[in-house]
mmCIF file of C-alpha atoms in Angstrom:
data_model
loop_
_atom_site.group_PDB
_atom_site.id
_atom_site.type_symbol
_atom_site.label_atom_id
_atom_site.label_comp_id
_atom_site.label_asym_id
_atom_site.label_seq_id
_atom_site.Cartn_x
_atom_site.Cartn_y
_atom_site.Cartn_z
ATOM 1 C CA UNK V 6 5.139 31.468 -35.900
ATOM 2 C CA UNK V 7 5.530 32.320 -32.093
ATOM 3 C CA UNK V 8 5.609 28.623 -29.972
ATOM 4 C CA UNK V 9 3.790 30.205 -27.261
ATOM 5 C CA UNK V 10 1.628 28.754 -24.839
ATOM 6 C CA UNK V 11 -1.375 29.360 -26.899
ATOM 7 C CA UNK V 12 0.426 27.889 -30.167
ATOM 8 C CA UNK V 13 1.025 24.795 -27.952
ATOM 9 C CA UNK V 14 -2.496 23.894 -26.455
ATOM 10 C CA UNK V 15 -4.048 24.828 -30.047
ATOM 11 C CA UNK V 16 -1.708 22.458 -31.452
ATOM 12 C CA UNK V 17 -2.552 19.737 -28.846
ATOM 13 C CA UNK V 18 1.189 19.492 -27.926
ATOM 14 C CA UNK V 19 0.910 17.873 -24.726
ATOM 15 C CA UNK V 20 -0.473 14.202 -25.904
ATOM 16 C CA UNK V 21 0.810 14.639 -28.967
ATOM 17 C CA UNK V 22 4.452 14.588 -26.634
ATOM 18 C CA UNK V 23 3.614 12.264 -24.495
ATOM 19 C CA UNK V 24 2.545 9.448 -27.329
ATOM 20 C CA UNK V 25 6.212 10.806 -29.124
ATOM 21 C CA UNK V 26 4.255 12.472 -32.251
ATOM 22 C CA UNK V 27 6.078 15.238 -32.265
ATOM 23 C CA UNK V 28 9.334 15.926 -34.574
ATOM 24 C CA UNK V 29 12.924 16.978 -33.475
ATOM 25 C CA UNK V 30 12.409 20.786 -33.572
ATOM 26 C CA UNK V 31 8.567 20.907 -31.994
ATOM 27 C CA UNK V 32 10.076 18.523 -29.445
ATOM 28 C CA UNK V 33 12.788 20.294 -28.078
ATOM 29 C CA UNK V 34 10.613 23.737 -28.663
ATOM 30 C CA UNK V 35 7.852 22.318 -26.317
ATOM 31 C CA UNK V 36 9.923 21.237 -23.482
ATOM 32 C CA UNK V 37 11.428 24.993 -23.487
ATOM 33 C CA UNK V 38 8.117 25.745 -22.654
ATOM 34 C CA UNK V 39 6.477 23.289 -20.567
ATOM 35 C CA UNK V 40 9.699 22.940 -18.347
ATOM 36 C CA UNK V 41 8.554 26.553 -17.205
ATOM 37 C CA UNK V 42 4.945 26.039 -17.713
ATOM 38 C CA UNK V 43 2.698 25.286 -14.297
ATOM 39 C CA UNK V 44 -0.489 24.415 -16.802
ATOM 40 C CA UNK V 45 1.744 22.213 -18.999
ATOM 41 C CA UNK V 46 3.133 20.402 -16.244
ATOM 42 C CA UNK V 47 0.121 19.441 -14.597
ATOM 43 C CA UNK V 48 -1.805 18.757 -17.980
ATOM 44 C CA UNK V 49 1.179 16.460 -18.810
ATOM 45 C CA UNK V 50 1.267 14.829 -15.248
ATOM 46 C CA UNK V 51 -2.013 13.886 -15.281
ATOM 47 C CA UNK V 52 -2.313 12.893 -18.587
ATOM 48 C CA UNK V 53 0.899 10.565 -17.368
ATOM 49 C CA UNK V 54 -0.900 9.129 -14.389
ATOM 50 C CA UNK V 55 -3.741 8.409 -16.599
ATOM 51 C CA UNK V 56 -2.391 6.622 -19.430
ATOM 52 C CA UNK V 57 0.254 4.258 -16.689
ATOM 53 C CA UNK V 58 -2.856 3.616 -14.369
ATOM 54 C CA UNK V 59 -4.519 2.108 -17.451
ATOM 55 C CA UNK V 60 -1.692 0.113 -18.715
ATOM 56 C CA UNK V 61 -1.667 -0.902 -14.851
ATOM 57 C CA UNK V 62 -4.731 -2.115 -15.454
ATOM 58 C CA UNK V 63 -4.319 -3.772 -18.866
ATOM 59 C CA UNK V 64 -1.869 -5.748 -17.457
ATOM 60 C CA UNK V 65 -3.689 -7.418 -14.840
ATOM 61 C CA UNK V 66 -6.736 -7.918 -17.310
ATOM 62 C CA UNK V 67 -8.881 -6.240 -15.202
ATOM 63 C CA UNK V 68 -9.652 -3.294 -17.102
ATOM 64 C CA UNK V 69 -13.093 -3.861 -18.396
ATOM 65 C CA UNK V 70 -14.633 -5.488 -15.525
ATOM 66 C CA UNK V 71 -15.827 -2.827 -12.765
ATOM 67 C CA UNK V 72 -14.682 -3.545 -8.995
ATOM 68 C CA UNK V 73 -16.044 -2.181 -5.666
ATOM 69 C CA UNK V 74 -13.328 -0.008 -3.970
ATOM 70 C CA UNK V 75 -11.386 -2.183 -1.703
ATOM 71 C CA UNK V 76 -8.789 -0.463 0.392
ATOM 72 C CA UNK V 77 -10.785 0.922 3.240
ATOM 73 C CA UNK V 78 -10.134 -2.361 4.787
ATOM 74 C CA UNK V 79 -6.504 -2.285 3.955
ATOM 75 C CA UNK V 80 -6.243 1.055 5.187
ATOM 76 C CA UNK V 81 -7.364 0.207 8.433
ATOM 77 C CA UNK V 82 -5.166 -3.175 8.426
ATOM 78 C CA UNK V 83 -2.475 -0.617 7.595
ATOM 79 C CA UNK V 84 -3.010 1.570 10.428
ATOM 80 C CA UNK V 85 -3.251 -0.933 12.991
ATOM 81 C CA UNK V 86 -0.291 -2.692 11.758
ATOM 82 C CA UNK V 87 1.732 0.314 12.523
ATOM 83 C CA UNK V 88 0.386 0.570 15.867
ATOM 84 C CA UNK V 89 1.644 -2.900 16.269
ATOM 85 C CA UNK V 90 4.969 -2.398 15.074
ATOM 86 C CA UNK V 91 5.748 0.555 17.218
ATOM 87 C CA UNK V 92 5.856 -2.277 20.071
ATOM 88 C CA UNK V 93 9.264 -3.438 18.721
ATOM 89 C CA UNK V 94 10.128 -6.089 16.828
ATOM 90 C CA UNK V 95 9.795 -8.917 19.014
ATOM 91 C CA UNK V 96 6.097 -8.307 19.412
ATOM 92 C CA UNK V 97 5.695 -8.067 15.563
ATOM 93 C CA UNK V 98 2.655 -10.623 15.218
ATOM 94 C CA UNK V 99 1.940 -13.037 11.856
ATOM 95 C CA UNK V 100 -1.867 -11.583 11.547
ATOM 96 C CA UNK V 101 -3.819 -12.292 8.824
ATOM 97 C CA UNK V 102 -7.412 -11.248 7.844
ATOM 98 C CA UNK V 103 -8.888 -12.672 5.300
ATOM 99 C CA UNK V 104 -11.986 -10.336 3.904
ATOM 100 C CA UNK V 105 -14.179 -10.712 1.102
ATOM 101 C CA UNK V 106 -11.812 -8.235 -1.778
ATOM 102 C CA UNK V 107 -9.428 -6.971 0.425
ATOM 103 C CA UNK V 108 -5.638 -6.639 -0.188
ATOM 104 C CA UNK V 109 -3.909 -9.508 2.155
ATOM 105 C CA UNK V 110 -1.133 -8.509 4.228
ATOM 106 C CA UNK V 111 1.397 -11.352 5.306
ATOM 107 C CA UNK V 112 4.062 -9.608 7.669
ATOM 108 C CA UNK V 113 6.994 -12.387 8.377
ATOM 109 C CA UNK V 114 7.891 -12.898 11.667
ATOM 110 C CA UNK V 115 11.437 -13.507 12.861
ATOM 111 C CA UNK V 116 12.707 -17.816 12.306
ATOM 112 C CA UNK V 117 13.031 -19.518 15.456
ATOM 113 C CA UNK V 118 14.006 -23.037 15.411
ATOM 114 C CA UNK V 119 11.242 -24.879 12.884
ATOM 115 C CA UNK V 120 8.718 -21.993 12.707
ATOM 116 C CA UNK V 121 8.275 -20.916 9.278
ATOM 117 C CA UNK V 122 6.087 -18.143 7.518
ATOM 118 C CA UNK V 123 3.141 -20.012 5.489
ATOM 119 C CA UNK V 124 1.952 -17.848 2.838
ATOM 120 C CA UNK V 125 -0.741 -18.571 0.859
ATOM 121 C CA UNK V 126 -1.375 -16.774 -1.964
ATOM 122 C CA UNK V 127 -4.240 -16.304 -3.265
ATOM 123 C CA UNK V 128 -4.446 -13.856 -5.295
ATOM 124 C CA UNK V 129 -3.139 -10.210 -7.195
ATOM 125 C CA UNK V 130 -3.855 -8.542 -3.499
ATOM 126 C CA UNK V 131 -1.199 -10.823 -2.020
ATOM 127 C CA UNK V 132 1.962 -9.123 -0.257
ATOM 128 C CA UNK V 133 4.045 -10.106 1.618
ATOM 129 C CA UNK V 134 5.057 -7.120 4.450
ATOM 130 C CA UNK V 135 8.476 -6.578 6.298
ATOM 131 C CA UNK V 136 8.985 -4.257 8.878
ATOM 132 C CA UNK V 137 12.092 -4.325 10.569
ATOM 133 C CA UNK V 138 14.026 -1.374 13.215
ATOM 134 C CA UNK V 139 16.585 -0.128 11.912
ATOM 135 C CA UNK V 140 19.824 -1.287 14.148
ATOM 136 C CA UNK V 141 21.394 1.529 16.650
ATOM 137 C CA UNK V 142 24.010 1.611 13.791
ATOM 138 C CA UNK V 143 24.675 1.595 9.990
ATOM 139 C CA UNK V 144 23.624 3.678 7.224
ATOM 140 C CA UNK V 145 23.280 1.697 4.379
ATOM 141 C CA UNK V 146 21.857 -2.147 4.250
ATOM 142 C CA UNK V 147 21.406 -4.994 1.942
ATOM 143 C CA UNK V 148 17.893 -6.816 0.990
ATOM 144 C CA UNK V 149 18.050 -10.106 -0.649
ATOM 145 C CA UNK V 150 15.543 -13.345 -1.282
ATOM 146 C CA UNK V 151 17.585 -16.974 -2.126
ATOM 147 C CA UNK V 152 15.624 -20.024 -2.266
ATOM 148 C CA UNK V 153 16.533 -22.493 0.429
ATOM 149 C CA UNK V 154 20.521 -23.522 -0.204
ATOM 150 C CA UNK V 155 20.204 -21.522 -3.689
ATOM 151 C CA UNK V 156 21.756 -18.062 -5.055
ATOM 152 C CA UNK V 157 19.553 -15.203 -4.276
ATOM 153 C CA UNK V 158 16.697 -14.785 -6.543
ATOM 154 C CA UNK V 159 16.925 -10.704 -5.578
ATOM 155 C CA UNK V 160 18.860 -8.180 -3.649
ATOM 156 C CA UNK V 161 18.589 -4.686 -3.010
ATOM 157 C CA UNK V 162 20.455 -1.829 -1.573
ATOM 158 C CA UNK V 163 18.080 0.043 1.269
ATOM 159 C CA UNK V 164 19.578 3.597 2.572
ATOM 160 C CA UNK V 165 18.762 4.305 6.328
ATOM 161 C CA UNK V 166 15.661 6.644 6.563
ATOM 162 C CA UNK V 167 12.565 6.846 8.980
ATOM 163 C CA UNK V 168 12.454 5.003 12.619
ATOM 164 C CA UNK V 169 11.099 1.430 10.066
ATOM 165 C CA UNK V 170 12.957 -0.754 7.307
ATOM 166 C CA UNK V 171 9.631 -1.364 5.147
ATOM 167 C CA UNK V 172 9.708 -4.041 2.233
ATOM 168 C CA UNK V 173 6.649 -5.311 0.769
ATOM 169 C CA UNK V 174 6.537 -7.855 -2.109
ATOM 170 C CA UNK V 175 3.531 -9.127 -4.332
ATOM 171 C CA UNK V 176 2.833 -12.222 -3.752
ATOM 172 C CA UNK V 177 1.963 -13.483 -7.299
ATOM 173 C CA UNK V 178 5.846 -12.952 -8.319
ATOM 174 C CA UNK V 179 7.628 -15.975 -6.239
ATOM 175 C CA UNK V 180 7.050 -19.286 -7.254
ATOM 176 C CA UNK V 181 5.889 -22.183 -4.782
ATOM 177 C CA UNK V 182 9.184 -22.480 -2.684
ATOM 178 C CA UNK V 183 11.086 -22.139 0.740
ATOM 179 C CA UNK V 184 12.440 -18.710 0.933
ATOM 180 C CA UNK V 185 14.698 -17.008 2.992
ATOM 181 C CA UNK V 186 14.644 -12.926 2.937
ATOM 182 C CA UNK V 187 17.976 -11.508 4.865
ATOM 183 C CA UNK V 188 18.698 -8.056 5.995
ATOM 184 C CA UNK V 189 22.664 -7.080 6.285
ATOM 185 C CA UNK V 190 24.841 -4.462 6.787
ATOM 186 C CA UNK V 191 27.880 -5.168 4.934
ATOM 187 C CA UNK V 192 29.867 -2.530 6.966
ATOM 188 C CA UNK V 193 29.196 -4.019 10.590
ATOM 189 C CA UNK V 194 27.977 -7.664 9.127
ATOM 190 C CA UNK V 195 24.913 -7.196 11.104
ATOM 191 C CA UNK V 196 22.361 -9.786 9.839
ATOM 192 C CA UNK V 197 18.898 -10.578 10.192
ATOM 193 C CA UNK V 198 16.543 -13.399 8.252
ATOM 194 C CA UNK V 199 12.970 -14.054 7.422
ATOM 195 C CA UNK V 200 11.862 -17.715 6.388
ATOM 196 C CA UNK V 201 8.785 -18.284 4.592
ATOM 197 C CA UNK V 202 7.016 -20.640 2.182
ATOM 198 C CA UNK V 203 4.474 -19.210 -0.644
ATOM 199 C CA UNK V 204 1.730 -21.425 -1.759
ATOM 200 C CA UNK V 205 -0.130 -20.641 -4.338
ATOM 201 C CA UNK V 206 -3.960 -21.093 -4.315
ATOM 202 C CA UNK V 207 -5.644 -21.207 -7.708
ATOM 203 C CA UNK J 10 14.550 37.507 -14.514
ATOM 204 C CA UNK J 11 15.039 36.611 -17.972
ATOM 205 C CA UNK J 12 16.747 33.521 -19.358
ATOM 206 C CA UNK J 13 19.982 34.865 -20.820
ATOM 207 C CA UNK J 14 19.866 37.094 -17.466
ATOM 208 C CA UNK J 15 19.472 33.764 -15.176
ATOM 209 C CA UNK J 16 22.208 32.128 -17.192
ATOM 210 C CA UNK J 17 25.023 34.829 -16.761
ATOM 211 C CA UNK J 18 24.007 34.404 -13.127
ATOM 212 C CA UNK J 19 24.810 31.238 -12.799
ATOM 213 C CA UNK J 20 28.300 31.729 -14.801
ATOM 214 C CA UNK J 21 29.468 34.468 -12.424
ATOM 215 C CA UNK J 22 28.295 32.448 -9.420
ATOM 216 C CA UNK J 23 25.893 35.309 -8.209
ATOM 217 C CA UNK J 24 24.066 34.314 -5.012
ATOM 218 C CA UNK J 25 20.842 33.003 -5.177
ATOM 219 C CA UNK J 26 21.186 32.427 -8.968
ATOM 220 C CA UNK J 27 21.094 28.406 -8.203
ATOM 221 C CA UNK J 28 17.928 28.704 -6.226
ATOM 222 C CA UNK J 29 16.249 30.340 -8.638
ATOM 223 C CA UNK J 30 17.223 27.764 -11.069
ATOM 224 C CA UNK J 31 15.538 25.158 -9.047
ATOM 225 C CA UNK J 32 12.871 26.904 -8.178
ATOM 226 C CA UNK J 33 11.692 27.802 -12.065
ATOM 227 C CA UNK J 34 12.707 24.232 -13.334
ATOM 228 C CA UNK J 35 12.292 21.792 -10.212
ATOM 229 C CA UNK J 36 8.867 20.691 -11.087
ATOM 230 C CA UNK J 37 9.700 20.567 -14.634
ATOM 231 C CA UNK J 38 12.825 18.234 -13.874
ATOM 232 C CA UNK J 39 10.936 15.764 -11.019
ATOM 233 C CA UNK J 40 8.404 15.586 -14.281
ATOM 234 C CA UNK J 41 10.827 14.268 -16.648
ATOM 235 C CA UNK J 42 13.155 12.213 -14.137
ATOM 236 C CA UNK J 43 9.669 10.342 -13.210
ATOM 237 C CA UNK J 44 8.658 9.880 -16.393
ATOM 238 C CA UNK J 45 12.648 8.609 -17.639
ATOM 239 C CA UNK J 46 13.633 6.760 -14.453
ATOM 240 C CA UNK J 47 12.137 3.337 -13.102
ATOM 241 C CA UNK J 48 13.064 3.960 -9.691
ATOM 242 C CA UNK J 49 10.834 6.381 -8.557
ATOM 243 C CA UNK J 50 12.088 5.821 -4.743
ATOM 244 C CA UNK J 51 15.564 7.298 -5.580
ATOM 245 C CA UNK J 52 13.866 10.379 -7.265
ATOM 246 C CA UNK J 53 15.107 13.176 -4.913
ATOM 247 C CA UNK J 54 18.612 11.898 -5.172
ATOM 248 C CA UNK J 55 18.650 11.984 -9.032
ATOM 249 C CA UNK J 56 16.803 15.727 -8.743
ATOM 250 C CA UNK J 57 20.016 16.724 -6.906
ATOM 251 C CA UNK J 58 22.025 15.040 -9.075
ATOM 252 C CA UNK J 59 20.636 16.329 -12.520
ATOM 253 C CA UNK J 60 21.012 20.078 -10.663
ATOM 254 C CA UNK J 61 24.358 19.268 -9.769
ATOM 255 C CA UNK J 62 25.346 18.292 -13.493
ATOM 256 C CA UNK J 63 23.664 21.150 -14.909
ATOM 257 C CA UNK J 64 25.306 23.855 -13.123
ATOM 258 C CA UNK J 65 28.745 22.591 -13.230
ATOM 259 C CA UNK J 66 27.697 22.319 -17.462
ATOM 260 C CA UNK J 67 26.076 26.011 -17.743
ATOM 261 C CA UNK J 68 29.719 27.296 -15.845
ATOM 262 C CA UNK J 69 31.459 25.327 -18.600
ATOM 263 C CA UNK J 70 29.382 27.324 -21.194
ATOM 264 C CA UNK J 71 27.968 24.337 -22.109
ATOM 265 C CA UNK J 72 24.760 25.584 -23.033
ATOM 266 C CA UNK J 73 24.732 27.500 -26.007
ATOM 267 C CA UNK J 74 20.853 28.569 -26.392
ATOM 268 C CA UNK J 75 19.694 30.441 -23.053
ATOM 269 C CA UNK J 76 16.438 30.460 -23.989
ATOM 270 C CA UNK J 77 16.874 26.205 -24.997
ATOM 271 C CA UNK J 78 17.546 26.045 -21.093
ATOM 272 C CA UNK J 79 14.434 23.923 -20.410
ATOM 273 C CA UNK J 80 15.143 21.436 -23.035
ATOM 274 C CA UNK J 81 18.661 21.525 -21.761
ATOM 275 C CA UNK J 82 17.601 20.689 -18.492
ATOM 276 C CA UNK J 83 14.981 17.922 -19.875
ATOM 277 C CA UNK J 84 18.219 16.107 -21.623
ATOM 278 C CA UNK J 85 20.356 16.049 -18.271
ATOM 279 C CA UNK J 86 17.570 14.443 -16.496
ATOM 280 C CA UNK J 87 16.878 11.690 -18.770
ATOM 281 C CA UNK J 88 20.224 10.993 -19.006
ATOM 282 C CA UNK J 89 20.704 10.371 -15.319
ATOM 283 C CA UNK J 90 17.808 8.550 -15.326
ATOM 284 C CA UNK J 91 18.947 6.323 -18.201
ATOM 285 C CA UNK J 92 22.672 6.155 -15.933
ATOM 286 C CA UNK J 93 20.527 4.855 -13.119
ATOM 287 C CA UNK J 94 18.245 2.702 -15.035
ATOM 288 C CA UNK J 95 21.450 0.763 -16.986
ATOM 289 C CA UNK J 96 23.546 0.685 -13.505
ATOM 290 C CA UNK J 97 20.384 -0.705 -11.914
ATOM 291 C CA UNK J 98 19.927 -3.434 -14.527
ATOM 292 C CA UNK J 99 23.129 -4.744 -15.061
ATOM 293 C CA UNK J 100 23.209 -5.213 -11.360
ATOM 294 C CA UNK J 101 19.861 -7.184 -11.773
ATOM 295 C CA UNK J 102 21.088 -9.148 -14.544
ATOM 296 C CA UNK J 103 23.686 -10.718 -11.851
ATOM 297 C CA UNK J 104 20.887 -12.378 -10.094
ATOM 298 C CA UNK J 105 17.412 -14.057 -11.488
ATOM 299 C CA UNK J 106 15.658 -10.791 -11.378
ATOM 300 C CA UNK J 107 11.744 -11.144 -9.891
ATOM 301 C CA UNK J 108 10.414 -8.203 -11.418
ATOM 302 C CA UNK J 109 10.701 -4.637 -11.310
ATOM 303 C CA UNK J 110 7.379 -4.573 -9.710
ATOM 304 C CA UNK J 111 9.037 -5.901 -5.824
ATOM 305 C CA UNK J 112 9.152 -2.890 -4.211
ATOM 306 C CA UNK J 113 11.578 -2.182 -1.492
ATOM 307 C CA UNK J 114 10.618 1.281 -0.175
ATOM 308 C CA UNK J 115 10.944 3.008 3.183
ATOM 309 C CA UNK J 116 6.846 3.331 2.885
ATOM 310 C CA UNK J 117 4.936 0.128 1.345
ATOM 311 C CA UNK J 118 1.869 1.659 2.020
ATOM 312 C CA UNK J 119 2.363 4.420 -0.353
ATOM 313 C CA UNK J 120 3.689 2.274 -3.136
ATOM 314 C CA UNK J 121 -0.051 0.137 -2.424
ATOM 315 C CA UNK J 122 -1.695 3.579 -2.360
ATOM 316 C CA UNK J 123 -0.182 4.090 -5.650
ATOM 317 C CA UNK J 124 -1.831 1.116 -6.865
ATOM 318 C CA UNK J 125 -5.421 2.524 -6.246
ATOM 319 C CA UNK J 126 -4.897 4.943 -9.352
ATOM 320 C CA UNK J 127 -5.191 1.603 -11.565
ATOM 321 C CA UNK J 128 -8.195 1.021 -9.439
ATOM 322 C CA UNK J 129 -9.850 4.607 -9.904
ATOM 323 C CA UNK J 130 -9.436 4.116 -13.433
ATOM 324 C CA UNK J 131 -11.458 1.178 -13.441
ATOM 325 C CA UNK J 132 -14.022 3.688 -12.589
ATOM 326 C CA UNK J 133 -13.212 5.723 -14.991
ATOM 327 C CA UNK J 134 -13.523 2.836 -17.896
ATOM 328 C CA UNK J 135 -16.686 1.769 -16.223
ATOM 329 C CA UNK J 136 -18.487 5.408 -16.575
ATOM 330 C CA UNK J 137 -17.814 5.834 -19.464
ATOM 331 C CA UNK J 138 -20.858 4.286 -20.982
ATOM 332 C CA UNK J 139 -20.710 5.047 -24.850
ATOM 333 C CA UNK J 140 -18.770 2.003 -26.194
ATOM 334 C CA UNK J 141 -17.149 3.966 -28.511
ATOM 335 C CA UNK J 142 -15.548 6.438 -25.594
ATOM 336 C CA UNK J 143 -13.909 2.890 -24.402
ATOM 337 C CA UNK J 144 -12.859 2.271 -27.412
ATOM 338 C CA UNK J 145 -10.845 5.411 -27.737
ATOM 339 C CA UNK J 146 -9.144 5.514 -24.893
ATOM 340 C CA UNK J 147 -8.041 1.514 -25.430
ATOM 341 C CA UNK J 148 -6.572 2.029 -28.619
ATOM 342 C CA UNK J 149 -5.108 5.638 -27.466
ATOM 343 C CA UNK J 150 -3.532 4.421 -24.328
ATOM 344 C CA UNK J 151 -3.363 0.509 -24.630
ATOM 345 C CA UNK J 152 -2.877 -0.098 -28.383
ATOM 346 C CA UNK J 153 -0.834 3.322 -28.757
ATOM 347 C CA UNK J 154 -2.403 3.347 -32.157
ATOM 348 C CA UNK J 155 -1.748 7.291 -34.587
ATOM 349 C CA UNK J 156 -4.392 9.172 -32.848
ATOM 350 C CA UNK J 157 -5.065 10.481 -36.792
ATOM 351 C CA UNK J 158 -5.872 7.153 -37.742
ATOM 352 C CA UNK J 159 -8.151 6.646 -34.861
ATOM 353 C CA UNK J 160 -9.806 9.650 -35.793
ATOM 354 C CA UNK J 161 -9.808 8.314 -39.860
ATOM 355 C CA UNK J 162 -11.218 4.587 -38.472
ATOM 356 C CA UNK J 163 -14.057 5.736 -35.932
ATOM 357 C CA UNK J 164 -15.330 8.834 -38.058
ATOM 358 C CA UNK J 165 -13.956 11.559 -35.056
ATOM 359 C CA UNK J 166 -12.892 14.842 -36.012
ATOM 360 C CA UNK J 167 -10.047 15.441 -33.722
ATOM 361 C CA UNK J 168 -12.204 17.714 -31.552
ATOM 362 C CA UNK J 169 -14.488 15.254 -30.679
ATOM 363 C CA UNK J 170 -11.373 12.753 -30.285
ATOM 364 C CA UNK J 171 -9.842 15.395 -28.123
ATOM 365 C CA UNK J 172 -13.424 16.005 -25.686
ATOM 366 C CA UNK J 173 -13.176 11.879 -25.337
ATOM 367 C CA UNK J 174 -10.010 12.036 -23.861
ATOM 368 C CA UNK J 175 -10.520 15.471 -21.759
ATOM 369 C CA UNK J 176 -13.536 13.804 -20.272
ATOM 370 C CA UNK J 177 -12.129 10.899 -19.186
ATOM 371 C CA UNK J 178 -8.945 12.857 -17.683
ATOM 372 C CA UNK J 179 -10.956 14.760 -16.051
ATOM 373 C CA UNK J 180 -13.182 12.491 -14.117
ATOM 374 C CA UNK J 181 -9.586 10.224 -13.541
ATOM 375 C CA UNK J 182 -8.298 13.563 -11.794
ATOM 376 C CA UNK J 183 -11.596 14.407 -9.778
ATOM 377 C CA UNK J 184 -11.976 10.881 -8.674
ATOM 378 C CA UNK J 185 -8.210 10.493 -7.358
ATOM 379 C CA UNK J 186 -8.515 13.498 -5.964
ATOM 380 C CA UNK J 187 -10.962 12.332 -3.555
ATOM 381 C CA UNK J 188 -9.548 9.209 -2.975
ATOM 382 C CA UNK J 189 -5.984 11.333 -1.641
ATOM 383 C CA UNK J 190 -8.872 13.548 0.647
ATOM 384 C CA UNK J 191 -10.266 10.439 2.411
ATOM 385 C CA UNK J 192 -7.063 8.482 2.626
ATOM 386 C CA UNK J 193 -6.131 8.569 6.280
ATOM 387 C CA UNK J 194 -2.677 10.265 6.950
#
């Protein structure tokens, strides 16, 4: 028996590999093959992407529902946001556009006194976005989100890349509360913070 | 260049040998890392690390069978991904985690556009007018049932079963490519 491309195609090895149905020997032989086979890799990547997309839809409970394509208003809005961002931090302005069936982006502004960013989370397409120019120096930064006067609920390290650091958080992941999102360079103690309050509207 | 020759060239540090390795197996290693890693935005770091480890191990003689270079590299990619998954989990376990869905990325719009692929699949499912086809998709990808069992339950031949999956995937590919071509740069 020759374990060549024809063999693997005939035996549906792509699907069986992704489903974990191959035994140990078949798995190794198929890996030996596909790691150099563009055709098999394209099939694997497509099926992997398709399976992930279906599971993502199922987890949102919407897989049976046909939905109008919603991303075009969002993409136009994203382009506008990038243009605004080029004017610098001081002029990043909180904008909210609420269009039927459009993704809603809340861009946080810097905390000043009692000003707050009020985030009204309506559905799964509400996102909280931070877009911050990098400081002059520093290579690695820490991002953390904490409830007021409490320990961080989440923390991440962000290496410098491009002109801006950009963070997007799905609104549905945060409980109703007031939070502080802090960006910090541990090497120089540079730090900046955004204060925001999440309210769920459902 | 046959695999035994490539392995020999790597062990002897011949010029171009490591480049040849990356060129031949780069796509495969990327697929392995995307499949195994929970941190897609450090893919390039993991990619570099995988090949560094692989070259070192090949030079140390740890590759026993030259023609198994593909599975050897897949195994290194998987372990590299798992190590970073574990390290990240340990770090996040120190805090109350939100969820792995929280995105911290240099390009959040790229991440949001990835969600579009999930919306595309809705269209694909909607276009499956035959309830039998929808049931096959659900049972394969969501319930992750055994394929032979699905065929038996639904009185499908393997060819019919594969054709249903093939049609759905090809439609997904067409719609996905349309979306990519329409998205502004």
